[in-house]
Amino acid sequence: MTDNLKLYVVDTQYINYLKQFQEHIWDNDDKGKIRPYIGILIPLNNFNYYAPLSSPKQKHDSMKDRLDFIRIDHKNELKCVINLNNIIPVNDFSISLLDIENEEELYRNLLNTELIEIRKKQHTIINNSGILYNKITRHIKDNPKLANICYDFKLLEEKCNEYRLIYDKFIKQVAATEDDFKTS
């Protein structure tokens, strides 16, 4: 998976579920328009963590890469950023591969450029994610500034597992209902 990072979209229902337990998780819509959470997957602690991409903002212009923040530049132009403090664990059924080829040409070109540049920084992204994860989950008292800006990764892992159980139960109910229709 990490040899060839790809772009994914997260299911809105899953985002809404996590938002019940963790403040500041980004919405999958913006002022009524669907704005899909687009990001990459990073393996951490037996989970796939989803690292969302963010459009560049003026405040990012002067910011340099650091443990929780990665700039994605192309030809000295900032294309997007990855805020590693916003990573969330995801189940395989809560994400889908983004079909870049189905996007409008300008957006498709932007996404392809971002993906090329993200892959160039893949080692840094994965390494920083692991260090950040360990600082927050094992040494949180030593890192109060990071703790203030990062999600509670352990809580989100617990909720990710709970969501899997809810999903599995739902799938079994659907299968049982289908069986009932077949035997009727």
GROMACS .gro file of C-alpha atoms in nm:
model
  184
    1MET     CA    1   0.000   0.000   0.000
    2THR     CA    2   0.264   0.255   0.100
    3ASP     CA    3   0.481   0.174  -0.201
    4ASN     CA    4   0.226   0.346  -0.418
    5LEU     CA    5   0.015   0.593  -0.220
    6LYS     CA    6  -0.329   0.657  -0.365
    7LEU     CA    7  -0.607   0.906  -0.295
    8TYR     CA    8  -0.917   0.798  -0.107
    9VAL     CA    9  -1.252   0.942  -0.004
   10VAL     CA   10  -1.404   0.876   0.339
   11ASP     CA   11  -1.769   0.790   0.388
   12THR     CA   12  -1.978   1.075   0.532
   13GLN     CA   13  -2.161   0.844   0.773
   14TYR     CA   14  -1.829   0.739   0.925
   15ILE     CA   15  -1.715   1.100   0.961
   16ASN     CA   16  -2.044   1.187   1.131
   17TYR     CA   17  -2.006   0.889   1.364
   18LEU     CA   18  -1.657   0.997   1.473
   19LYS     CA   19  -1.770   1.358   1.520
   20GLN     CA   20  -1.990   1.240   1.808
   21PHE     CA   21  -1.677   1.152   2.005
   22GLN     CA   22  -1.404   1.385   1.881
   23GLU     CA   23  -1.430   1.760   1.828
   24HIS     CA   24  -1.300   1.935   1.518
   25ILE     CA   25  -1.317   1.642   1.277
   26TRP     CA   26  -1.366   1.795   0.935
   27ASP     CA   27  -1.704   1.777   0.768
   28ASN     CA   28  -1.750   1.598   0.439
   29ASP     CA   29  -1.951   1.895   0.316
   30ASP     CA   30  -1.895   2.267   0.311
   31LYS     CA   31  -2.194   2.503   0.332
   32GLY     CA   32  -2.426   2.246   0.179
   33LYS     CA   33  -2.187   2.144  -0.098
   34ILE     CA   34  -2.031   1.801  -0.081
   35ARG     CA   35  -1.661   1.847  -0.024
   36PRO     CA   36  -1.528   1.496   0.004
   37TYR     CA   37  -1.255   1.427   0.248
   38ILE     CA   38  -0.968   1.334   0.011
   39GLY     CA   39  -0.654   1.186   0.155
   40ILE     CA   40  -0.399   0.908   0.173
   41LEU     CA   41  -0.370   0.598   0.391
   42ILE     CA   42  -0.089   0.549   0.640
   43PRO     CA   43  -0.039   0.224   0.836
   44LEU     CA   44  -0.016   0.286   1.212
   45ASN     CA   45  -0.071   0.050   1.506
   46ASN     CA   46  -0.252  -0.217   1.299
   47PHE     CA   47  -0.489   0.044   1.155
   48ASN     CA   48  -0.501   0.232   0.829
   49TYR     CA   49  -0.495   0.597   0.922
   50TYR     CA   50  -0.644   0.843   0.680
   51ALA     CA   51  -0.446   1.164   0.633
   52PRO     CA   52  -0.668   1.428   0.471
   53LEU     CA   53  -0.535   1.678   0.220
   54SER     CA   54  -0.614   2.042   0.276
   55SER     CA   55  -0.625   2.322   0.022
   56PRO     CA   56  -0.351   2.580   0.068
   57LYS     CA   57  -0.434   2.887   0.270
   58GLN     CA   58  -0.244   3.211   0.304
   59LYS     CA   59  -0.116   3.112   0.649
   60HIS     CA   60   0.053   2.807   0.492
   61ASP     CA   61   0.271   3.019   0.262
   62SER     CA   62   0.530   3.089   0.531
   63MET     CA   63   0.502   2.755   0.711
   64LYS     CA   64   0.771   2.492   0.671
   65ASP     CA   65   0.739   2.116   0.710
   66ARG     CA   66   0.731   2.000   1.069
   67LEU     CA   67   0.626   1.687   1.255
   68ASP     CA   68   0.251   1.748   1.219
   69PHE     CA   69   0.247   1.952   0.897
   70ILE     CA   70   0.363   1.859   0.545
   71ARG     CA   71   0.368   2.101   0.252
   72ILE     CA   72   0.302   1.958  -0.093
   73ASP     CA   73   0.472   2.189  -0.343
   74HIS     CA   74   0.516   2.162  -0.718
   75LYS     CA   75   0.756   2.395  -0.898
   76ASN     CA   76   0.770   2.624  -0.593
   77GLU     CA   77   0.391   2.651  -0.579
   78LEU     CA   78   0.201   2.518  -0.279
   79LYS     CA   79  -0.061   2.269  -0.402
   80CYS     CA   80  -0.194   2.130  -0.073
   81VAL     CA   81  -0.094   2.049   0.282
   82ILE     CA   82  -0.129   1.744   0.502
   83ASN     CA   83  -0.205   1.815   0.866
   84LEU     CA   84  -0.097   1.492   1.035
   85ASN     CA   85  -0.265   1.601   1.358
   86ASN     CA   86  -0.595   1.538   1.171
   87ILE     CA   87  -0.537   1.172   1.085
   88ILE     CA   88  -0.818   0.929   1.163
   89PRO     CA   89  -0.827   0.548   1.168
   90VAL     CA   90  -1.054   0.398   0.902
   91ASN     CA   91  -1.204   0.063   0.817
   92ASP     CA   92  -1.177  -0.062   0.460
   93PHE     CA   93  -1.553  -0.026   0.408
   94SER     CA   94  -1.545   0.340   0.519
   95ILE     CA   95  -1.319   0.450   0.236
   96SER     CA   96  -1.319   0.427  -0.140
   97LEU     CA   97  -1.047   0.484  -0.393
   98LEU     CA   98  -1.087   0.820  -0.564
   99ASP     CA   99  -1.134   0.772  -0.938
  100ILE     CA  100  -0.925   1.067  -1.052
  101GLU     CA  101  -0.999   0.998  -1.418
  102ASN     CA  102  -1.368   1.079  -1.364
  103GLU     CA  103  -1.292   1.429  -1.236
  104GLU     CA  104  -1.299   1.743  -1.451
  105GLU     CA  105  -0.973   1.804  -1.634
  106LEU     CA  106  -0.841   2.093  -1.422
  107TYR     CA  107  -0.917   1.915  -1.096
  108ARG     CA  108  -0.782   1.586  -1.234
  109ASN     CA  109  -0.456   1.759  -1.325
  110LEU     CA  110  -0.431   1.912  -0.978
  111LEU     CA  111  -0.497   1.576  -0.808
  112ASN     CA  112  -0.240   1.399  -1.025
  113THR     CA  113   0.020   1.667  -0.952
  114GLU     CA  114  -0.053   1.647  -0.579
  115LEU     CA  115  -0.025   1.269  -0.585
  116ILE     CA  116   0.311   1.278  -0.763
  117GLU     CA  117   0.448   1.524  -0.507
  118ILE     CA  118   0.296   1.332  -0.213
  119ARG     CA  119   0.471   1.016  -0.332
  120LYS     CA  120   0.802   1.205  -0.337
  121LYS     CA  121   0.748   1.285   0.033
  122GLN     CA  122   0.604   0.946   0.120
  123HIS     CA  123   0.889   0.847   0.355
  124THR     CA  124   0.866   1.174   0.548
  125ILE     CA  125   0.486   1.153   0.572
  126ILE     CA  126   0.491   0.796   0.704
  127ASN     CA  127   0.786   0.857   0.937
  128ASN     CA  128   0.638   1.177   1.082
  129SER     CA  129   0.302   1.006   1.129
  130GLY     CA  130   0.462   0.728   1.332
  131ILE     CA  131   0.659   0.969   1.550
  132LEU     CA  132   0.355   1.190   1.606
  133TYR     CA  133   0.138   0.889   1.688
  134ASN     CA  134   0.390   0.766   1.947
  135LYS     CA  135   0.424   1.109   2.106
  136ILE     CA  136   0.046   1.138   2.144
  137THR     CA  137  -0.029   0.781   2.251
  138ARG     CA  138   0.276   0.706   2.467
  139HIS     CA  139   0.425   1.039   2.575
  140ILE     CA  140   0.132   1.277   2.579
  141LYS     CA  141   0.235   1.446   2.905
  142ASP     CA  142   0.570   1.537   2.751
  143ASN     CA  143   0.399   1.695   2.449
  144PRO     CA  144   0.120   1.928   2.568
  145LYS     CA  145   0.133   2.152   2.258
  146LEU     CA  146   0.091   1.854   2.026
  147ALA     CA  147  -0.175   1.706   2.251
  148ASN     CA  148  -0.379   2.026   2.211
  149ILE     CA  149  -0.385   2.008   1.832
  150CYS     CA  150  -0.404   1.631   1.774
  151TYR     CA  151  -0.703   1.404   1.786
  152ASP     CA  152  -0.721   1.140   2.057
  153PHE     CA  153  -0.589   0.856   1.842
  154LYS     CA  154  -0.664   0.580   2.097
  155LEU     CA  155  -1.023   0.699   2.136
  156LEU     CA  156  -1.066   0.709   1.759
  157GLU     CA  157  -0.923   0.357   1.726
  158GLU     CA  158  -1.177   0.236   1.981
  159LYS     CA  159  -1.458   0.408   1.788
  160CYS     CA  160  -1.326   0.270   1.459
  161ASN     CA  161  -1.350  -0.083   1.603
  162GLU     CA  162  -1.699  -0.010   1.737
  163TYR     CA  163  -1.806   0.113   1.395
  164ARG     CA  164  -1.683  -0.215   1.242
  165LEU     CA  165  -1.901  -0.408   1.488
  166ILE     CA  166  -2.202  -0.191   1.404
  167TYR     CA  167  -2.134  -0.239   1.032
  168ASP     CA  168  -2.092  -0.617   1.067
  169LYS     CA  169  -2.418  -0.641   1.262
  170PHE     CA  170  -2.597  -0.438   0.993
  171ILE     CA  171  -2.459  -0.661   0.715
  172LYS     CA  172  -2.577  -0.973   0.900
  173GLN     CA  173  -2.925  -0.821   0.940
  174VAL     CA  174  -2.941  -0.738   0.569
  175ALA     CA  175  -2.830  -1.091   0.480
  176ALA     CA  176  -3.093  -1.239   0.714
  177THR     CA  177  -3.362  -1.019   0.559
  178GLU     CA  178  -3.257  -1.129   0.210
  179ASP     CA  179  -3.275  -1.492   0.320
  180ASP     CA  180  -3.626  -1.432   0.458
  181PHE     CA  181  -3.737  -1.292   0.120
  182LYS     CA  182  -3.589  -1.591  -0.064
  183THR     CA  183  -3.773  -1.841   0.156
  184SER     CA  184  -4.104  -1.654   0.141
   0.00000   0.00000   0.00000
